[in-house]
Coordinates of C-alpha atoms and ligand atoms in Angstrom, one line a residue:
M1 CA 0.0 0.0 0.0
R2 CA 1.4 3.3 -1.1
F3 CA 0.7 6.1 1.4
S4 CA 0.3 8.6 -1.4
Q5 CA -2.4 6.6 -3.2
S6 CA -4.3 5.4 -0.1
L7 CA -6.7 7.2 2.1
I8 CA -5.0 7.7 5.4
P9 CA -6.3 11.0 6.8
T10 CA -4.2 11.2 10.0
L11 CA -5.0 13.9 12.5
R12 CA -2.5 15.8 14.7
E13 CA -5.1 16.8 17.3
P14 CA -7.5 14.7 19.2
P15 CA -10.9 15.0 17.5
A16 CA -13.8 16.5 19.4
N17 CA -16.4 14.2 21.0
A18 CA -14.0 11.2 21.2
E19 CA -13.5 10.4 24.8
I20 CA -11.5 7.2 25.1
P21 CA -8.1 6.3 23.7
S22 CA -9.2 3.7 21.2
H23 CA -11.8 6.0 19.7
I24 CA -9.3 8.9 19.6
L25 CA -6.5 6.8 18.1
L26 CA -8.6 5.0 15.5
L27 CA -9.8 8.4 14.3
R28 CA -6.3 10.0 14.5
A29 CA -4.6 7.2 12.7
G30 CA -7.1 7.6 9.8
M31 CA -8.6 4.1 10.3
I32 CA -12.3 5.0 10.9
R33 CA -14.7 7.9 10.3
Q34 CA -18.1 8.4 11.7
L35 CA -21.0 8.7 9.3
A36 CA -23.8 9.2 11.8
S37 CA -24.4 8.1 15.4
G38 CA -23.2 4.5 15.8
L39 CA -22.4 4.2 12.1
F40 CA -18.8 4.1 10.9
T41 CA -16.8 3.8 7.7
W42 CA -13.6 1.8 7.9
L43 CA -10.8 3.3 5.9
P44 CA -8.0 1.2 4.1
L45 CA -5.8 0.7 7.2
G46 CA -8.8 -0.1 9.4
V47 CA -10.1 -2.6 6.9
R48 CA -6.8 -4.3 6.9
V49 CA -7.0 -4.7 10.7
L50 CA -10.5 -6.2 10.4
Q51 CA -9.3 -8.6 7.7
K52 CA -6.4 -9.8 9.8
I53 CA -8.7 -10.3 12.8
E54 CA -11.2 -12.2 10.6
R55 CA -8.4 -14.3 9.3
I56 CA -7.4 -15.4 12.8
V57 CA -11.0 -16.1 13.7
R58 CA -11.6 -18.1 10.6
Q59 CA -8.4 -20.2 11.1
E60 CA -9.2 -21.0 14.7
L61 CA -12.8 -22.0 14.0
T62 CA -12.3 -24.0 10.8
K63 CA -9.5 -25.8 12.6
R64 CA -12.1 -27.0 15.1
G65 CA -14.6 -28.1 12.5
A66 CA -16.9 -25.1 12.1
C67 CA -18.1 -24.3 8.6
E68 CA -18.5 -20.9 7.2
I69 CA -21.8 -19.7 5.7
L70 CA -23.3 -16.3 4.9
M71 CA -26.8 -15.5 5.9
P72 CA -28.9 -12.5 4.9
F73 CA -28.7 -9.2 6.9
V74 CA -32.4 -8.6 6.4
Q75 CA -34.7 -11.2 8.0
P76 CA -38.4 -11.9 7.7
A77 CA -40.6 -11.0 10.7
E78 CA -42.4 -14.4 10.6
L79 CA -39.3 -16.2 11.9
W80 CA -39.1 -13.8 14.8
R81 CA -42.7 -14.3 15.6
E82 CA -42.2 -18.1 15.6
S83 CA -39.4 -17.7 18.2
E84 CA -41.6 -15.1 20.1
R85 CA -38.9 -12.5 19.9
W86 CA -40.6 -10.1 17.5
D87 CA -42.3 -8.4 20.4
A88 CA -39.8 -9.4 23.1
M89 CA -36.9 -7.5 21.4
G90 CA -38.3 -4.0 21.8
P91 CA -36.8 -1.0 20.2
D92 CA -33.3 -2.4 19.7
L93 CA -34.7 -4.3 16.8
A94 CA -34.8 -2.2 13.6
R95 CA -37.9 -3.1 11.7
L96 CA -38.9 -2.3 8.1
A97 CA -41.5 -3.2 5.5
D98 CA -41.0 -3.9 1.8
R99 CA -43.1 -2.6 -1.1
H100 CA -45.6 -5.4 -0.5
K101 CA -45.9 -4.5 3.2
N102 CA -44.1 -7.6 4.3
E103 CA -42.3 -7.0 7.6
Y104 CA -38.6 -7.5 8.1
C105 CA -35.9 -6.6 10.6
L106 CA -32.2 -5.8 10.3
S107 CA -30.3 -8.7 11.8
P108 CA -29.2 -8.1 15.5
T109 CA -28.3 -11.8 15.6
H110 CA -29.1 -15.0 13.6
E111 CA -30.6 -17.7 15.8
E112 CA -33.9 -17.6 13.9
V113 CA -32.4 -17.7 10.4
V114 CA -29.9 -20.5 11.2
T115 CA -32.6 -22.6 12.9
D116 CA -34.8 -22.1 9.8
L117 CA -31.8 -23.2 7.6
F118 CA -31.3 -26.2 9.8
R119 CA -34.9 -27.4 9.8
N120 CA -35.2 -27.2 6.1
N121 CA -32.0 -29.0 5.4
I122 CA -31.1 -31.3 8.2
S123 CA -33.4 -34.2 9.1
S124 CA -31.3 -37.0 10.4
Y125 CA -29.1 -37.5 13.5
R126 CA -26.4 -38.7 11.1
Q127 CA -25.9 -35.1 10.0
L128 CA -25.1 -34.0 13.6
P129 CA -23.3 -32.4 15.3
C130 CA -22.8 -29.4 13.0
N131 CA -21.4 -26.0 13.7
L132 CA -22.0 -23.2 11.3
F133 CA -20.5 -19.7 11.4
Q134 CA -20.5 -16.5 9.5
I135 CA -18.8 -13.1 9.6
N136 CA -21.4 -10.6 8.9
T137 CA -22.9 -7.2 9.7
K138 CA -25.3 -6.7 12.6
F139 CA -27.6 -3.9 13.5
R140 CA -28.8 -3.1 17.0
D141 CA -30.4 0.2 17.6
E142 CA -28.4 0.7 20.8
I143 CA -30.0 3.3 23.2
R144 CA -26.6 4.9 23.7
P145 CA -24.0 4.2 21.0
R146 CA -20.7 5.4 22.4
F147 CA -16.9 5.0 22.5
G148 CA -16.8 4.8 18.7
V149 CA -16.8 1.2 17.3
L150 CA -16.8 -0.3 20.8
R151 CA -20.5 0.2 21.0
S152 CA -21.9 1.1 17.6
R153 CA -25.3 0.4 16.1
E154 CA -23.9 -1.3 13.0
F155 CA -21.0 -3.6 13.6
I156 CA -19.4 -6.8 12.4
M157 CA -19.8 -10.0 14.3
K158 CA -18.6 -13.5 13.9
D159 CA -21.5 -15.6 15.0
A160 CA -21.6 -19.4 15.1
Y161 CA -24.4 -21.8 15.9
S162 CA -24.0 -25.5 16.7
F163 CA -26.6 -28.3 16.8
H164 CA -26.4 -31.5 18.8
L165 CA -28.4 -34.6 19.7
D166 CA -26.4 -35.4 22.8
E167 CA -24.9 -33.6 25.8
E168 CA -21.5 -35.1 25.1
T169 CA -20.9 -33.4 21.7
F170 CA -22.8 -30.3 22.9
N171 CA -20.2 -29.9 25.7
E172 CA -17.3 -30.9 23.5
T173 CA -18.2 -28.2 20.9
Y174 CA -18.7 -25.7 23.7
R175 CA -15.2 -26.5 25.0
A176 CA -13.8 -26.3 21.5
M177 CA -15.3 -22.8 21.0
Y178 CA -14.0 -21.8 24.4
D179 CA -10.5 -22.9 23.3
A180 CA -10.9 -21.2 19.9
Y181 CA -11.8 -17.8 21.5
S182 CA -8.9 -18.2 23.9
A183 CA -6.5 -18.9 21.0
V184 CA -7.7 -15.9 19.1
L185 CA -7.1 -13.6 22.0
E186 CA -3.7 -15.1 22.7
R187 CA -2.6 -14.7 19.1
L188 CA -3.6 -11.0 19.4
D189 CA -1.3 -10.8 22.5
L190 CA -4.1 -9.5 24.7
E191 CA -4.5 -9.6 28.4
Y192 CA -8.0 -11.2 28.7
R193 CA -10.2 -13.2 30.9
A194 CA -12.9 -15.7 30.2
V195 CA -15.6 -15.3 32.9
Q196 CA -18.8 -17.1 33.8
A197 CA -21.6 -15.0 32.4
D198 CA -25.2 -14.4 33.3
P199 CA -27.2 -17.2 31.6
G200 CA -30.1 -14.8 30.9
L201 CA -33.7 -15.8 30.8
I202 CA -33.2 -18.9 28.8
G203 CA -31.7 -21.8 30.3
D204 CA -29.4 -22.9 32.9
G205 CA -26.8 -23.9 30.3
E206 CA -23.2 -22.7 30.4
S207 CA -22.3 -19.2 29.4
H208 CA -18.9 -17.5 29.3
E209 CA -17.9 -14.1 28.2
F210 CA -14.4 -13.2 27.0
H211 CA -13.2 -9.8 28.2
V212 CA -10.2 -7.8 27.1
L213 CA -9.0 -6.1 30.3
A214 CA -9.2 -2.3 30.0
Q215 CA -10.0 0.6 32.3
V216 CA -12.8 1.9 30.1
G217 CA -14.5 -1.6 30.0
E218 CA -18.2 -1.4 30.8
D219 CA -18.2 -4.7 32.8
A220 CA -16.7 -5.5 36.2
L221 CA -15.2 -8.9 36.5
A222 CA -14.7 -10.7 39.7
F223 CA -11.9 -13.3 40.0
S224 CA -10.0 -15.2 42.6
E225 CA -6.2 -14.7 42.7
N226 CA -5.8 -18.3 44.0
S227 CA -8.1 -20.3 41.7
S228 CA -9.6 -20.3 38.3
Y229 CA -12.8 -18.7 39.5
A230 CA -13.8 -15.8 37.4
A231 CA -17.3 -14.4 36.8
N232 CA -18.9 -11.2 35.5
V233 CA -19.9 -9.3 38.6
E234 CA -23.5 -9.4 37.3
R235 CA -23.3 -13.1 37.8
A236 CA -20.8 -13.7 40.6
E237 CA -22.2 -15.4 43.6
A238 CA -22.0 -13.6 47.0
I239 CA -21.6 -15.9 49.9
A240 CA -22.2 -15.0 53.5
V241 CA -19.3 -14.6 55.9
G242 CA -19.2 -16.2 59.3
A243 CA -22.4 -16.8 61.3
R244 CA -25.0 -14.6 62.8
P245 CA -24.0 -13.5 66.3
D246 CA -26.5 -13.9 69.2
P247 CA -28.7 -11.0 70.1
S248 CA -27.4 -8.7 72.8
H249 CA -29.6 -5.6 72.5
Q250 CA -33.3 -5.0 73.2
L251 CA -35.6 -4.0 70.3
E252 CA -36.1 -0.3 70.6
K253 CA -38.2 2.1 68.6
V254 CA -36.4 5.5 68.3
S255 CA -37.7 8.8 67.0
T256 CA -35.7 9.8 63.9
P257 CA -37.3 13.0 62.7
G258 CA -36.4 13.8 59.1
I259 CA -34.1 10.8 58.7
A260 CA -34.8 9.2 55.4
S261 CA -31.5 7.8 54.1
I262 CA -28.9 5.3 55.2
D263 CA -26.3 8.1 55.4
S264 CA -28.4 10.3 57.7
L265 CA -29.5 7.4 59.8
V266 CA -25.9 6.1 60.5
Q267 CA -24.9 9.7 61.4
F268 CA -27.9 10.2 63.6
L269 CA -27.4 6.9 65.5
G270 CA -23.6 7.0 65.4
I271 CA -23.3 3.5 63.9
E272 CA -21.7 2.1 60.7
R273 CA -23.5 1.3 57.5
D274 CA -23.0 -2.4 57.9
Q275 CA -25.2 -2.3 61.1
V276 CA -28.2 -1.2 59.1
A277 CA -30.6 -3.3 57.1
K278 CA -31.9 -1.4 54.1
T279 CA -35.1 -2.3 52.3
I280 CA -35.7 -1.9 48.6
V281 CA -39.1 -2.5 47.1
A282 CA -39.5 -4.3 43.8
R283 CA -42.7 -4.8 41.8
G284 CA -44.0 -8.3 42.0
A285 CA -46.6 -10.3 40.0
N286 CA -49.2 -9.9 42.8
S287 CA -47.8 -7.4 45.4
P288 CA -44.7 -5.4 46.0
I289 CA -41.7 -7.4 47.3
A290 CA -39.3 -6.2 49.9
L291 CA -35.6 -6.9 49.3
V292 CA -33.4 -6.5 52.4
L293 CA -29.7 -5.8 52.1
R294 CA -27.0 -4.7 54.5
G295 CA -26.6 -0.9 54.4
D296 CA -23.2 -1.0 52.8
H297 CA -24.2 -3.5 50.1
E298 CA -25.6 -2.9 46.6
L299 CA -28.4 -4.8 45.0
N300 CA -27.6 -7.0 42.0
E301 CA -30.6 -6.4 39.8
L302 CA -30.2 -9.5 37.7
K303 CA -30.2 -11.7 40.7
A304 CA -33.2 -9.9 42.1
A305 CA -35.1 -10.3 38.9
R306 CA -34.8 -14.0 39.1
L307 CA -36.6 -14.3 42.4
P308 CA -40.0 -16.0 42.3
D309 CA -42.8 -13.4 41.7
V310 CA -40.5 -10.5 41.0
L311 CA -41.2 -8.9 37.6
Q312 CA -38.6 -9.5 34.8
P313 CA -36.9 -7.2 34.1
L314 CA -36.7 -5.8 37.6
Q315 CA -38.9 -2.7 38.3
F316 CA -38.8 -0.7 41.4
A317 CA -42.0 0.3 43.2
S318 CA -42.9 3.9 43.0
D319 CA -43.1 6.1 46.2
A320 CA -46.9 5.9 46.1
E321 CA -46.9 2.1 45.8
I322 CA -44.4 1.9 48.7
E323 CA -46.6 4.2 50.9
R324 CA -49.7 2.1 50.1
A325 CA -47.9 -1.2 51.0
F326 CA -46.0 0.0 54.1
N327 CA -48.3 2.8 55.4
C328 CA -45.3 5.2 55.7
R329 CA -42.9 7.1 53.5
P330 CA -40.1 5.2 51.7
G331 CA -37.4 6.5 54.1
S332 CA -39.0 4.8 57.1
I333 CA -39.7 1.3 55.8
G334 CA -38.3 -2.0 57.1
P335 CA -39.0 -5.7 57.4
V336 CA -40.4 -5.7 60.9
G337 CA -44.2 -6.2 61.0
T338 CA -44.9 -5.8 57.3
E339 CA -47.3 -7.9 55.3
V340 CA -45.2 -7.5 52.2
P341 CA -43.1 -10.7 51.3
V342 CA -39.5 -10.2 52.4
Y343 CA -36.4 -11.6 50.8
V344 CA -33.2 -11.2 52.9
D345 CA -29.8 -11.2 51.4
R346 CA -27.3 -13.7 52.8
A347 CA -25.2 -11.0 54.4
A348 CA -28.1 -9.1 55.8
A349 CA -29.4 -12.3 57.3
N350 CA -26.2 -12.6 59.3
L351 CA -26.8 -9.3 61.0
S352 CA -27.8 -9.0 64.7
D353 CA -28.7 -6.0 66.8
F354 CA -29.2 -4.0 63.6
A355 CA -31.2 -0.8 62.7
C356 CA -33.9 -0.5 60.2
G357 CA -37.0 1.6 59.4
A358 CA -40.0 1.0 61.7
N359 CA -42.8 1.3 59.1
E360 CA -43.9 4.5 60.7
N361 CA -43.0 8.0 59.5
D362 CA -39.9 9.4 61.4
F363 CA -39.2 6.2 63.4
H364 CA -36.6 3.5 63.2
Y365 CA -35.9 0.4 65.2
T366 CA -32.5 -0.4 66.8
G367 CA -31.4 -3.6 68.3
V368 CA -33.4 -5.6 65.8
N369 CA -32.7 -9.4 65.6
W370 CA -33.9 -11.9 63.0
E371 CA -36.2 -14.7 64.3
R372 CA -36.7 -12.9 67.7
D373 CA -38.2 -9.7 66.2
V374 CA -38.9 -10.5 62.6
A375 CA -39.0 -13.7 60.5
C376 CA -36.2 -14.5 58.2
D377 CA -37.4 -17.4 56.1
R378 CA -36.4 -16.3 52.6
V379 CA -32.6 -15.9 52.6
V380 CA -31.3 -15.4 49.1
D381 CA -28.2 -14.1 47.2
I382 CA -29.2 -10.7 45.8
R383 CA -26.2 -8.5 46.3
R384 CA -23.4 -7.4 44.0
V385 CA -20.0 -8.8 45.0
R386 CA -17.2 -6.3 45.7
E387 CA -13.5 -6.3 46.0
G388 CA -12.3 -8.4 48.9
D389 CA -15.5 -10.5 49.2
P390 CA -14.8 -14.3 49.7
A391 CA -14.8 -16.2 46.4
P392 CA -17.6 -18.7 46.2
D393 CA -15.2 -21.6 45.7
G394 CA -13.6 -20.8 49.0
S395 CA -10.2 -20.0 47.5
G396 CA -9.8 -16.6 49.1
P397 CA -10.7 -13.0 48.4
L398 CA -12.1 -11.7 45.1
S399 CA -10.4 -9.1 43.0
I400 CA -12.3 -6.9 40.6
V401 CA -11.0 -5.6 37.2
R402 CA -12.8 -4.0 34.3
G403 CA -13.1 -5.5 30.9
I404 CA -14.5 -5.0 27.4
E405 CA -16.7 -8.0 26.4
V406 CA -15.4 -9.1 23.0
G407 CA -16.9 -12.6 22.9
H408 CA -19.7 -14.5 24.3
I409 CA -20.5 -18.3 24.2
F410 CA -23.7 -19.7 25.2
Q411 CA -25.6 -23.0 25.6
L412 CA -29.1 -22.3 24.4
G413 CA -30.5 -25.7 24.8
T414 CA -33.7 -26.4 22.9
K415 CA -35.3 -22.9 23.0
Y416 CA -35.1 -22.3 19.3
S417 CA -35.3 -25.8 18.0
K418 CA -38.5 -26.3 20.0
S419 CA -40.2 -23.0 19.3
M420 CA -39.3 -23.2 15.6
Q421 CA -40.1 -26.9 15.3
A422 CA -36.6 -27.9 14.1
S423 CA -36.6 -31.6 15.0
V424 CA -34.6 -34.4 13.5
L425 CA -35.0 -38.2 13.6
D426 CA -32.7 -39.8 16.1
S427 CA -31.2 -43.3 15.7
D428 CA -34.5 -44.9 16.9
G429 CA -36.5 -43.0 14.3
K430 CA -38.0 -40.7 16.9
N431 CA -38.4 -36.9 16.4
T432 CA -36.0 -35.1 18.7
Y433 CA -35.2 -31.4 19.2
P434 CA -31.5 -30.7 18.9
L435 CA -29.6 -28.8 21.6
M436 CA -28.1 -25.5 20.3
G437 CA -25.1 -23.5 21.2
C438 CA -24.3 -20.0 20.0
Y439 CA -21.0 -18.2 20.0
G440 CA -20.2 -14.6 19.1
I441 CA -17.1 -12.4 18.7
G442 CA -17.4 -8.7 17.9
I443 CA -14.8 -8.2 15.1
T444 CA -15.1 -4.4 15.1
R445 CA -15.3 -4.2 18.8
L446 CA -12.2 -6.4 19.1
A447 CA -10.2 -4.1 16.8
A448 CA -11.0 -1.2 19.2
A449 CA -10.4 -3.3 22.3
I450 CA -6.9 -4.1 21.0
V451 CA -6.2 -0.3 20.7
E452 CA -7.7 0.3 24.1
Q453 CA -5.3 -2.1 25.7
R454 CA -2.3 -1.6 23.5
H455 CA -1.4 2.0 23.1
D456 CA 1.0 4.6 24.6
D457 CA 1.7 8.3 24.4
I458 CA 2.8 8.1 20.8
G459 CA 0.2 5.9 19.3
I460 CA -1.1 2.4 18.7
D461 CA 0.9 -0.8 19.3
W462 CA -0.6 -3.4 17.1
P463 CA 0.1 -7.0 17.8
I464 CA 1.9 -8.5 14.7
E465 CA -1.0 -10.6 13.7
A466 CA -3.5 -7.7 13.6
A467 CA -1.3 -4.9 12.4
P468 CA -2.5 -3.2 9.2
A469 CA 0.9 -4.2 7.7
T470 CA 4.0 -6.0 8.9
V471 CA 6.4 -3.2 7.9
H472 CA 6.2 0.5 7.5
I473 CA 8.7 1.7 4.9
I474 CA 9.6 5.4 5.1
S475 CA 11.6 7.3 2.5
L476 CA 13.3 10.5 3.8
N477 CA 13.6 13.5 1.6
A478 CA 13.4 11.3 -1.4
E479 CA 12.7 14.2 -3.7
R480 CA 16.3 15.4 -3.1
S481 CA 17.9 12.0 -3.8
E482 CA 17.4 9.7 -6.7
L483 CA 19.2 6.9 -4.9
V484 CA 16.9 7.2 -1.8
Q485 CA 13.9 7.1 -4.1
Q486 CA 15.1 4.1 -6.1
T487 CA 16.2 2.2 -3.0
A488 CA 12.9 2.7 -1.2
E489 CA 10.9 1.6 -4.3
K490 CA 13.1 -1.5 -4.5
V491 CA 12.8 -2.4 -0.8
Y492 CA 9.0 -2.0 -1.2
D493 CA 8.9 -4.2 -4.3
E494 CA 11.0 -6.8 -2.6
C495 CA 8.7 -6.9 0.4
L496 CA 5.6 -7.3 -1.7
G497 CA 7.4 -9.9 -3.9
A498 CA 8.3 -11.9 -0.8
G499 CA 4.7 -11.7 0.5
V500 CA 5.6 -9.3 3.3
D501 CA 2.7 -7.0 3.9
A502 CA 4.1 -3.4 3.6
I503 CA 3.0 0.2 3.7
Y504 CA 5.3 2.5 1.9
D505 CA 5.2 6.2 2.9
D506 CA 6.2 7.6 -0.5
R507 CA 4.8 11.1 0.2
S508 CA 7.0 14.2 -0.1
E509 CA 6.3 15.1 3.5
R510 CA 9.0 16.2 6.1
P511 CA 10.6 13.3 8.0
G512 CA 9.1 14.5 11.2
V513 CA 5.6 14.3 9.8
K514 CA 6.2 10.8 8.4
F515 CA 7.7 9.6 11.7
A516 CA 4.7 11.0 13.7
D517 CA 2.3 9.3 11.4
A518 CA 4.2 6.0 11.7
D519 CA 4.2 6.2 15.5
L520 CA 0.4 6.9 15.5
I521 CA -0.4 4.1 13.1
G522 CA 1.7 1.7 15.1
I523 CA 2.9 -0.9 12.6
P524 CA 5.5 -3.0 14.5
H525 CA 8.5 -3.0 12.0
R526 CA 9.8 0.1 10.4
I527 CA 12.4 0.6 7.7
M528 CA 13.8 4.2 7.2
I529 CA 15.7 5.0 4.0
G530 CA 17.6 8.3 3.9
E531 CA 20.5 10.0 2.2
R532 CA 23.0 9.5 5.0
G533 CA 22.6 5.7 5.2
M534 CA 22.8 5.5 1.4
Q535 CA 26.4 6.6 1.4
R536 CA 27.2 3.4 3.3
N537 CA 24.5 1.4 1.4
Q538 CA 22.5 1.1 4.6
V539 CA 18.9 1.6 5.6
E540 CA 17.6 1.7 9.2
Y541 CA 15.5 -0.9 10.8
R542 CA 13.6 -0.5 14.0
F543 CA 11.1 -2.5 16.0
R544 CA 8.6 -0.3 17.7
R545 CA 10.5 2.1 20.0
G546 CA 13.5 -0.2 20.0
E547 CA 17.1 0.3 19.0
I548 CA 17.8 1.5 15.5
E549 CA 19.8 -1.0 13.5
A550 CA 21.7 -0.3 10.2
I551 CA 21.2 -3.0 7.6
A552 CA 21.8 -3.4 3.9
P553 CA 18.8 -2.7 1.7
S554 CA 19.1 -6.1 0.2
S555 CA 18.7 -7.8 3.6
V556 CA 15.4 -6.2 4.6
V557 CA 13.2 -9.1 3.8
E558 CA 15.5 -11.5 5.5
R559 CA 15.6 -9.3 8.6
L560 CA 11.9 -9.1 8.7
R561 CA 11.6 -12.8 8.3
S562 CA 13.9 -13.4 11.3
Ligands
ATP1 P1 -23.2 -5.8 25.3 O1 -23.5 -6.4 26.7 O2 -21.8 -5.2 25.3 O3 -24.3 -5.0 24.8 P2 -24.2 -8.2 24.2 O4 -24.0 -9.1 25.4 O5 -25.5 -7.6 23.9 O6 -23.1 -7.0 24.3 P3 -23.9 -10.4 22.4 O7 -25.3 -10.5 22.0 O8 -23.3 -11.4 23.4 O9 -23.6 -8.9 22.9 O10 -23.0 -10.3 21.1 C1 -21.8 -11.0 20.9 C2 -20.7 -10.0 20.7 O11 -21.0 -9.0 19.7 C3 -20.3 -9.2 21.9 O12 -19.5 -10.0 22.8 C4 -19.6 -8.0 21.3 O13 -18.2 -8.3 21.0 C5 -20.3 -7.8 20.0 N1 -21.2 -6.6 20.2 C6 -22.5 -6.7 20.7 N2 -23.0 -5.5 20.7 C7 -22.2 -4.6 20.1 C8 -22.2 -3.3 19.7 N3 -23.2 -2.5 20.0 N4 -21.1 -2.8 19.0 C9 -20.0 -3.5 18.7 N5 -20.0 -4.8 19.1 C10 -21.0 -5.4 19.7
MG2 MG1 -23.1 -10.8 25.6

């Protein structure tokens, strides 16, 4: 690729409205441009990165028996009605109608289409297991597209779907995909973690997310330093510590005028937050439901939403609903003496002599004890784990890091094969619904995640396998020297001839400009060809920020190979 003939619009200054390093650097290095909110054009260097990532993904998947297909981006509504997701998807799903008024959607994912393909073409157990993948555009009308291509509306995903008649191959394929994703991230030289993920509404099957570690990551990941335990904080189990001490105080109702928050209560009573039980009220199928947590703990909404009778997704009761159910304002509610069903978090259930609202305006109880003063028969795990909590496998404290979710693998079970009637005949000639797995990697998000993790003050630091090119050839003041010009052309041709991917900065720009662009773009190997070296028949070789080495022009290819 000749710089002068390509489209590499680098920018000296950070562009407005790009907040995080990967977004800023991909724009500055001339790799992406925004068309409209959440819609991006990939420029020549960016496309090369995507192609390299896709190549790695293809290799790791085909090696493990997955077969590539390509499904339509526009999908008929009927399929989504069959799986009952047409209504369930809500406004993330972009819908359209054709000239005959038939309804369609822009693909956010392909379970429906692949299940339809399966039921129309696979009828016997002999054709199973099978694992089909594609690399294709997705559209999700994200409520808040942000961080450039990390969360866009249109993006490229590799999605794979596998079909099985038995648990054994189901688990085998799941494991193979887990290994494939790990291999992809290792080849990209990324620091990553595979964590247990929330299984969602469907199923109790396995689910893992692959996260590239980065400060800007939207997910918090809990992991044990001493074992392989790692889970998305959304999903990480919180276990109780120790046992509940015996009561030592009397129950007392105290006047707490104007006290309506945990902060003001602990100040007023001169106690710590972990001596208070706080009550949060969720909407339930039949009545409001009280969720009791220790005052210093936070509710995990996904866990709460899975409690029996609690509405999915979780909704909090309004102030008016709370007043009606508890006969007092929200700041004075508590579990003692209420008719409302009460779920108590494991840590809150271990409290004794604690404080809580008295279900009477401007009053709280102190010295409250479970069993003695209030029943505690629904103890559940509903809190968010935090740094230092004990790992559920008993291996020690949890640490928490932030990550960018780049991949997600999922055991779907028979949800789609059943709802879409995709059965096959098993070896006894009986109709059976196959088990399905689905596996996604965000290709465009992964490109940004690489930059997010691998950059410094001068620019991007591409891993060799994802770099837009292997070598960046720079001619210095070539317009003043025929020899420099000729040598640079020759080195470039030799690289291309030897199959070494090269970018050749043949512009008549000042050396400083060329160096700054090369730093920004971040191709690992660099060859610099200038007048001074020519006198000794030498060019300069440098690996990113490393020592400069003088080598003969004719040995460039060999040097790069080694
Ligand atoms: P998120 O929680 O970040 O919204 P998701 O869980 O909805 O993602 P999946 O349905 O698991 O995403 O999709 C598989 C992969 O597709 C994700 O791991 C991610 O890499 C990618 N992806 C999902 N949404 C986006 C998006 N808006 N922009 C870019 N990539 C995305
Ligand atoms: Mg996901």
